[in-house]
């Protein structure tokens, strides 16, 4: 039992009391359904949603925030659980909270002389671009509209506010398609010769609002609600309904956001950015979200409302320009931005409005950023001492590191494309990375074509939440309109996909399925390329190349910090010297899996391998093996040299032999054709012999058949050849003074006796080779653990094996009984989308089932051989969540594809940091 010091005991008692108290107050908080902004704080994201918690925190620290309140996520869940009915008394509480806003603003909701208008916005714990948007100017009707006009002395402004309200309410709450409203505006503009929305007169706007209401009547058979109380109730209902809407559900499924979080509703007094030249609205990040550069980054529109910036219908001004246009406000905004970043210790994404020279903050939240920016911001903030190095490591998603290593355009091919005049346009570099694919002009076609594995680029005039399903499948996104904070840019950055936004020279015609620029036309199905790092758009496919990690200085720094923190080793799976070189460049500390059969598939070797398999007697087989020996030896010399000083785990042949032969059904057709033609009796005889051999090797279930160690036992000559090649390679290098650490790994062992048979062959052979070579090299003999039985008898296996490497691909296949070749294409993805399984177990290690057997094998293996080396080399070795599991069970290393090594280094560090945090939490 752990010894408890009096101090520790006291701390525990205090912490217990504290927990009891906070549980009590948490329960009371959970019951409170409506929170005025000033009552909440930043820690309440769960209950108030991200937006609500941000507004609460800004109000609490005294920033200029229009007053308002938040209806909690718990109410949303209750509403959905009770078949879409409000909890009793909710609207009474809403009215009381509204009274508080009225008092603060000195206005009244629904008052014809001095009307209070509000905005209604959804706000879940995590920002969700697929969710319901905002309804602004709620509370307007024909009476309050006149009050607003008198109050502001600006009739046009009031008419415009009303037209916007009817449009937004009609689209978002009443679900009338947005284009129908746009068409009405366009038609009126056309009739009056107006170019911009701002050219429309007050009278035009009155007429437009009338037409909107007629449209709603036609489409929905209802009158537009005039009672502000009814408007508010309907809007709140629409927010709650949107939580279970298809778009939101799809988005949550893709981003693995639980469905039971619910959304909050924020109701807030309206302030107006469209009240003349001293008014504006904008969005800004405290640092550049694409590059991470420490400079205010964003844009604003003078005399406009928030949705004008986000929708990308008018091209906004860069934020720095506000210094000239509204200098006082700019300075205040800059100070607020700085203060918020220091307060939250993270890059902030801000929304603001300036109403007649007064700054109002409407939102602050942690800013979405590209992988490059995430790394730079984390490293810079640690250097600025705003956060610790540990925090910096936890700030970057391991998957983002993977994105940084994605291919870029080959400069030569890109240069050639430019010279050929294929550079079509430049837009905003909204989300970095290079993408080439077929141009498609609507999200449904993107899904249709993309589902067949074809790379597509989604091209739209601008995107909105209805496009998200197409954006998910596209390799990249191109829009003709919209700024760095437009929907396309924000969603693409969140998804880590390249995006060029606002390429204004391009005309996109979704109906005709084409884009045109300067007389050039690209139709659906033709290839285009976009460079989200530079904003360039090309009219053909461009070759891509891998990035150079050594030039990524901030990434190197971050990974260097990770290496100090992590306990797990990070090795790579590599079959060839070139893969090993890449793995080393990414700082892999060993090779955890070299699949030797891959060498057999090389073009010059396949005929020899086939001769070996088809040999009719032992002599013939041995001759083929003798031919393979020097080739394999050379392979191993290459890989061992590349990894000098580090361990290389070399697995002996694993797949069933028929994989090296032509396919049975194809051969059958060829034989039939030769028979019919009857012109080539010798060729026919040859093919028939091959067909007989392939037929003899056919198995109903080859994955469970003659493969792995079973093959080695039946064809020991192959083991002899491979072991000899490994040891001769190590001896050759030893003579050159190159230190090697080969480990011979036997696949698919289920019973210790299998391993014993092979060990009795390998050990004496190794001794013989070393005696012949007159040099001794250290090597290890071990096995893969990929059959469930091996986990259960791991202690017996460990008596023979000096190391285990968990083959989590086969282990998952065999524990679930899911074929790794067929399950994903047949039912597994459906299992995941229907939440029958939380994840695809071939991607994320199933900790409960597969993990339990791994834990058992670790325990038994260590019991029998305390210094046993334990690794994992299945696909899970590169998956962050699985890496955390491997850390917890105390493996020595994870091994993954070379490209995932940097990701794994960070994930391993995060696993260690999370463990440290949990320990500190326990000790508190
Ligand atoms: C495994 O089964 O996890 C493994 C690494 O081996 P392979 O994928 O080659 O079967
Ligand atoms: Mg395997």
PDB file of N, CA, C and O in Angstrom, residues 314-352:
ATOM      1  N   UNK A 314     -19.159  40.519 -50.946  1.00  0.00           N
ATOM      2  CA  UNK A 314     -18.402  41.745 -51.254  1.00  0.00           C
ATOM      3  C   UNK A 314     -16.967  41.510 -50.821  1.00  0.00           C
ATOM      4  O   UNK A 314     -16.737  40.893 -49.778  1.00  0.00           O
ATOM      5  N   UNK A 315     -15.999  41.961 -51.612  1.00  0.00           N
ATOM      6  CA  UNK A 315     -14.616  41.664 -51.227  1.00  0.00           C
ATOM      7  C   UNK A 315     -14.160  42.670 -50.166  1.00  0.00           C
ATOM      8  O   UNK A 315     -14.154  43.877 -50.411  1.00  0.00           O
ATOM      9  N   UNK A 316     -13.814  42.168 -48.991  1.00  0.00           N
ATOM     10  CA  UNK A 316     -13.503  43.077 -47.881  1.00  0.00           C
ATOM     11  C   UNK A 316     -12.112  43.696 -47.942  1.00  0.00           C
ATOM     12  O   UNK A 316     -11.275  43.284 -48.755  1.00  0.00           O
ATOM     13  N   UNK A 317     -11.867  44.671 -47.086  1.00  0.00           N
ATOM     14  CA  UNK A 317     -10.559  45.332 -47.014  1.00  0.00           C
ATOM     15  C   UNK A 317      -9.686  44.602 -46.003  1.00  0.00           C
ATOM     16  O   UNK A 317     -10.183  44.139 -44.977  1.00  0.00           O
ATOM     17  N   UNK A 318      -8.376  44.576 -46.244  1.00  0.00           N
ATOM     18  CA  UNK A 318      -7.501  43.988 -45.223  1.00  0.00           C
ATOM     19  C   UNK A 318      -7.567  44.808 -43.934  1.00  0.00           C
ATOM     20  O   UNK A 318      -7.704  46.035 -43.992  1.00  0.00           O
ATOM     21  N   UNK A 319      -7.424  44.137 -42.820  1.00  0.00           N
ATOM     22  CA  UNK A 319      -7.652  44.799 -41.533  1.00  0.00           C
ATOM     23  C   UNK A 319      -6.709  45.996 -41.321  1.00  0.00           C
ATOM     24  O   UNK A 319      -7.098  46.991 -40.697  1.00  0.00           O
ATOM     25  N   UNK A 320      -5.482  45.883 -41.851  1.00  0.00           N
ATOM     26  CA  UNK A 320      -4.514  46.972 -41.629  1.00  0.00           C
ATOM     27  C   UNK A 320      -5.038  48.305 -42.181  1.00  0.00           C
ATOM     28  O   UNK A 320      -4.680  49.383 -41.692  1.00  0.00           O
ATOM     29  N   UNK A 321      -5.897  48.223 -43.179  1.00  0.00           N
ATOM     30  CA  UNK A 321      -6.433  49.449 -43.787  1.00  0.00           C
ATOM     31  C   UNK A 321      -7.315  50.236 -42.809  1.00  0.00           C
ATOM     32  O   UNK A 321      -7.500  51.438 -42.962  1.00  0.00           O
ATOM     33  N   UNK A 322      -7.815  49.522 -41.799  1.00  0.00           N
ATOM     34  CA  UNK A 322      -8.676  50.193 -40.821  1.00  0.00           C
ATOM     35  C   UNK A 322      -7.887  51.244 -40.036  1.00  0.00           C
ATOM     36  O   UNK A 322      -8.457  52.201 -39.522  1.00  0.00           O
ATOM     37  N   UNK A 323      -6.593  51.044 -39.957  1.00  0.00           N
ATOM     38  CA  UNK A 323      -5.726  52.011 -39.277  1.00  0.00           C
ATOM     39  C   UNK A 323      -5.852  53.387 -39.923  1.00  0.00           C
ATOM     40  O   UNK A 323      -5.754  54.415 -39.263  1.00  0.00           O
ATOM     41  N   UNK A 324      -6.072  53.396 -41.234  1.00  0.00           N
ATOM     42  CA  UNK A 324      -6.219  54.668 -41.943  1.00  0.00           C
ATOM     43  C   UNK A 324      -7.662  55.153 -41.910  1.00  0.00           C
ATOM     44  O   UNK A 324      -7.922  56.324 -41.715  1.00  0.00           O
ATOM     45  N   UNK A 325      -8.589  54.204 -42.061  1.00  0.00           N
ATOM     46  CA  UNK A 325      -9.993  54.612 -42.202  1.00  0.00           C
ATOM     47  C   UNK A 325     -10.671  54.925 -40.868  1.00  0.00           C
ATOM     48  O   UNK A 325     -11.503  55.827 -40.795  1.00  0.00           O
ATOM     49  N   UNK A 326     -10.331  54.122 -39.831  1.00  0.00           N
ATOM     50  CA  UNK A 326     -10.945  54.345 -38.509  1.00  0.00           C
ATOM     51  C   UNK A 326      -9.843  54.196 -37.450  1.00  0.00           C
ATOM     52  O   UNK A 326      -9.824  53.224 -36.680  1.00  0.00           O
ATOM     53  N   UNK A 327      -8.902  55.126 -37.416  1.00  0.00           N
ATOM     54  CA  UNK A 327      -7.682  54.904 -36.623  1.00  0.00           C
ATOM     55  C   UNK A 327      -7.928  54.645 -35.135  1.00  0.00           C
ATOM     56  O   UNK A 327      -7.316  53.756 -34.542  1.00  0.00           O
ATOM     57  N   UNK A 328      -8.831  55.415 -34.525  1.00  0.00           N
ATOM     58  CA  UNK A 328      -9.077  55.248 -33.093  1.00  0.00           C
ATOM     59  C   UNK A 328      -9.605  53.858 -32.791  1.00  0.00           C
ATOM     60  O   UNK A 328      -9.133  53.162 -31.881  1.00  0.00           O
ATOM     61  N   UNK A 329     -10.585  53.438 -33.588  1.00  0.00           N
ATOM     62  CA  UNK A 329     -11.188  52.117 -33.387  1.00  0.00           C
ATOM     63  C   UNK A 329     -10.146  51.030 -33.637  1.00  0.00           C
ATOM     64  O   UNK A 329     -10.078  50.037 -32.917  1.00  0.00           O
ATOM     65  N   UNK A 330      -9.319  51.252 -34.648  1.00  0.00           N
ATOM     66  CA  UNK A 330      -8.311  50.238 -34.985  1.00  0.00           C
ATOM     67  C   UNK A 330      -7.380  49.999 -33.788  1.00  0.00           C
ATOM     68  O   UNK A 330      -7.108  48.873 -33.414  1.00  0.00           O
ATOM     69  N   UNK A 331      -6.937  51.123 -33.190  1.00  0.00           N
ATOM     70  CA  UNK A 331      -6.012  50.981 -32.056  1.00  0.00           C
ATOM     71  C   UNK A 331      -6.693  50.239 -30.901  1.00  0.00           C
ATOM     72  O   UNK A 331      -6.116  49.354 -30.283  1.00  0.00           O
ATOM     73  N   UNK A 332      -7.950  50.584 -30.650  1.00  0.00           N
ATOM     74  CA  UNK A 332      -8.669  49.923 -29.556  1.00  0.00           C
ATOM     75  C   UNK A 332      -8.814  48.423 -29.869  1.00  0.00           C
ATOM     76  O   UNK A 332      -8.587  47.571 -29.013  1.00  0.00           O
ATOM     77  N   UNK A 333      -9.163  48.129 -31.114  1.00  0.00           N
ATOM     78  CA  UNK A 333      -9.345  46.735 -31.504  1.00  0.00           C
ATOM     79  C   UNK A 333      -8.033  45.950 -31.350  1.00  0.00           C
ATOM     80  O   UNK A 333      -8.014  44.823 -30.863  1.00  0.00           O
ATOM     81  N   UNK A 334      -6.931  46.586 -31.780  1.00  0.00           N
ATOM     82  CA  UNK A 334      -5.629  45.924 -31.690  1.00  0.00           C
ATOM     83  C   UNK A 334      -5.305  45.598 -30.223  1.00  0.00           C
ATOM     84  O   UNK A 334      -4.825  44.522 -29.906  1.00  0.00           O
ATOM     85  N   UNK A 335      -5.607  46.542 -29.306  1.00  0.00           N
ATOM     86  CA  UNK A 335      -5.333  46.302 -27.889  1.00  0.00           C
ATOM     87  C   UNK A 335      -6.219  45.184 -27.340  1.00  0.00           C
ATOM     88  O   UNK A 335      -5.763  44.341 -26.566  1.00  0.00           O
ATOM     89  N   UNK A 336      -7.484  45.205 -27.757  1.00  0.00           N
ATOM     90  CA  UNK A 336      -8.395  44.151 -27.293  1.00  0.00           C
ATOM     91  C   UNK A 336      -7.881  42.789 -27.779  1.00  0.00           C
ATOM     92  O   UNK A 336      -7.849  41.806 -27.034  1.00  0.00           O
ATOM     93  N   UNK A 337      -7.468  42.747 -29.042  1.00  0.00           N
ATOM     94  CA  UNK A 337      -6.983  41.481 -29.628  1.00  0.00           C
ATOM     95  C   UNK A 337      -5.779  40.966 -28.845  1.00  0.00           C
ATOM     96  O   UNK A 337      -5.699  39.775 -28.507  1.00  0.00           O
ATOM     97  N   UNK A 338      -4.872  41.872 -28.539  1.00  0.00           N
ATOM     98  CA  UNK A 338      -3.667  41.476 -27.814  1.00  0.00           C
ATOM     99  C   UNK A 338      -4.053  40.954 -26.426  1.00  0.00           C
ATOM    100  O   UNK A 338      -3.569  39.925 -25.962  1.00  0.00           O
ATOM    101  N   UNK A 339      -4.952  41.686 -25.798  1.00  0.00           N
ATOM    102  CA  UNK A 339      -5.360  41.312 -24.449  1.00  0.00           C
ATOM    103  C   UNK A 339      -6.037  39.933 -24.461  1.00  0.00           C
ATOM    104  O   UNK A 339      -5.772  39.093 -23.605  1.00  0.00           O
ATOM    105  N   UNK A 340      -6.886  39.698 -25.458  1.00  0.00           N
ATOM    106  CA  UNK A 340      -7.588  38.408 -25.510  1.00  0.00           C
ATOM    107  C   UNK A 340      -6.615  37.261 -25.753  1.00  0.00           C
ATOM    108  O   UNK A 340      -6.759  36.178 -25.202  1.00  0.00           O
ATOM    109  N   UNK A 341      -5.609  37.496 -26.600  1.00  0.00           N
ATOM    110  CA  UNK A 341      -4.641  36.434 -26.856  1.00  0.00           C
ATOM    111  C   UNK A 341      -3.872  36.098 -25.575  1.00  0.00           C
ATOM    112  O   UNK A 341      -3.640  34.940 -25.249  1.00  0.00           O
ATOM    113  N   UNK A 342      -3.483  37.139 -24.836  1.00  0.00           N
ATOM    114  CA  UNK A 342      -2.763  36.908 -23.576  1.00  0.00           C
ATOM    115  C   UNK A 342      -3.690  36.217 -22.571  1.00  0.00           C
ATOM    116  O   UNK A 342      -3.270  35.341 -21.822  1.00  0.00           O
ATOM    117  N   UNK A 343      -4.933  36.627 -22.577  1.00  0.00           N
ATOM    118  CA  UNK A 343      -5.890  36.076 -21.619  1.00  0.00           C
ATOM    119  C   UNK A 343      -6.120  34.586 -21.872  1.00  0.00           C
ATOM    120  O   UNK A 343      -6.085  33.771 -20.964  1.00  0.00           O
ATOM    121  N   UNK A 344      -6.322  34.250 -23.145  1.00  0.00           N
ATOM    122  CA  UNK A 344      -6.608  32.850 -23.482  1.00  0.00           C
ATOM    123  C   UNK A 344      -5.346  32.044 -23.764  1.00  0.00           C
ATOM    124  O   UNK A 344      -5.405  30.841 -23.951  1.00  0.00           O
ATOM    125  N   UNK A 345      -4.221  32.713 -23.865  1.00  0.00           N
ATOM    126  CA  UNK A 345      -2.942  32.066 -24.199  1.00  0.00           C
ATOM    127  C   UNK A 345      -3.052  31.246 -25.477  1.00  0.00           C
ATOM    128  O   UNK A 345      -2.554  30.118 -25.568  1.00  0.00           O
ATOM    129  N   UNK A 346      -3.797  31.762 -26.421  1.00  0.00           N
ATOM    130  CA  UNK A 346      -3.909  31.082 -27.712  1.00  0.00           C
ATOM    131  C   UNK A 346      -4.334  32.095 -28.778  1.00  0.00           C
ATOM    132  O   UNK A 346      -4.929  33.131 -28.446  1.00  0.00           O
ATOM    133  N   UNK A 347      -4.049  31.743 -30.034  1.00  0.00           N
ATOM    134  CA  UNK A 347      -4.462  32.596 -31.132  1.00  0.00           C
ATOM    135  C   UNK A 347      -5.989  32.689 -31.152  1.00  0.00           C
ATOM    136  O   UNK A 347      -6.666  31.662 -31.083  1.00  0.00           O
ATOM    137  N   UNK A 348      -6.527  33.902 -31.258  1.00  0.00           N
ATOM    138  CA  UNK A 348      -7.977  34.088 -31.210  1.00  0.00           C
ATOM    139  C   UNK A 348      -8.540  34.455 -32.576  1.00  0.00           C
ATOM    140  O   UNK A 348      -7.868  35.114 -33.380  1.00  0.00           O
ATOM    141  N   UNK A 349      -9.759  34.020 -32.775  1.00  0.00           N
ATOM    142  CA  UNK A 349     -10.516  34.345 -33.977  1.00  0.00           C
ATOM    143  C   UNK A 349     -11.623  35.291 -33.499  1.00  0.00           C
ATOM    144  O   UNK A 349     -12.455  34.906 -32.687  1.00  0.00           O
ATOM    145  N   UNK A 350     -11.602  36.523 -33.965  1.00  0.00           N
ATOM    146  CA  UNK A 350     -12.463  37.567 -33.401  1.00  0.00           C
ATOM    147  C   UNK A 350     -13.481  38.050 -34.417  1.00  0.00           C
ATOM    148  O   UNK A 350     -13.187  38.131 -35.608  1.00  0.00           O
ATOM    149  N   UNK A 351     -14.661  38.385 -33.914  1.00  0.00           N
ATOM    150  CA  UNK A 351     -15.652  39.063 -34.757  1.00  0.00           C
ATOM    151  C   UNK A 351     -16.004  40.360 -34.073  1.00  0.00           C
ATOM    152  O   UNK A 351     -16.175  40.392 -32.848  1.00  0.00           O
ATOM    153  N   UNK A 352     -16.115  41.409 -34.854  1.00  0.00           N
ATOM    154  CA  UNK A 352     -16.423  42.694 -34.231  1.00  0.00           C
ATOM    155  C   UNK A 352     -17.316  43.523 -35.144  1.00  0.00           C
ATOM    156  O   UNK A 352     -17.424  43.263 -36.346  1.00  0.00           O
TER     157      UNK A 352
END
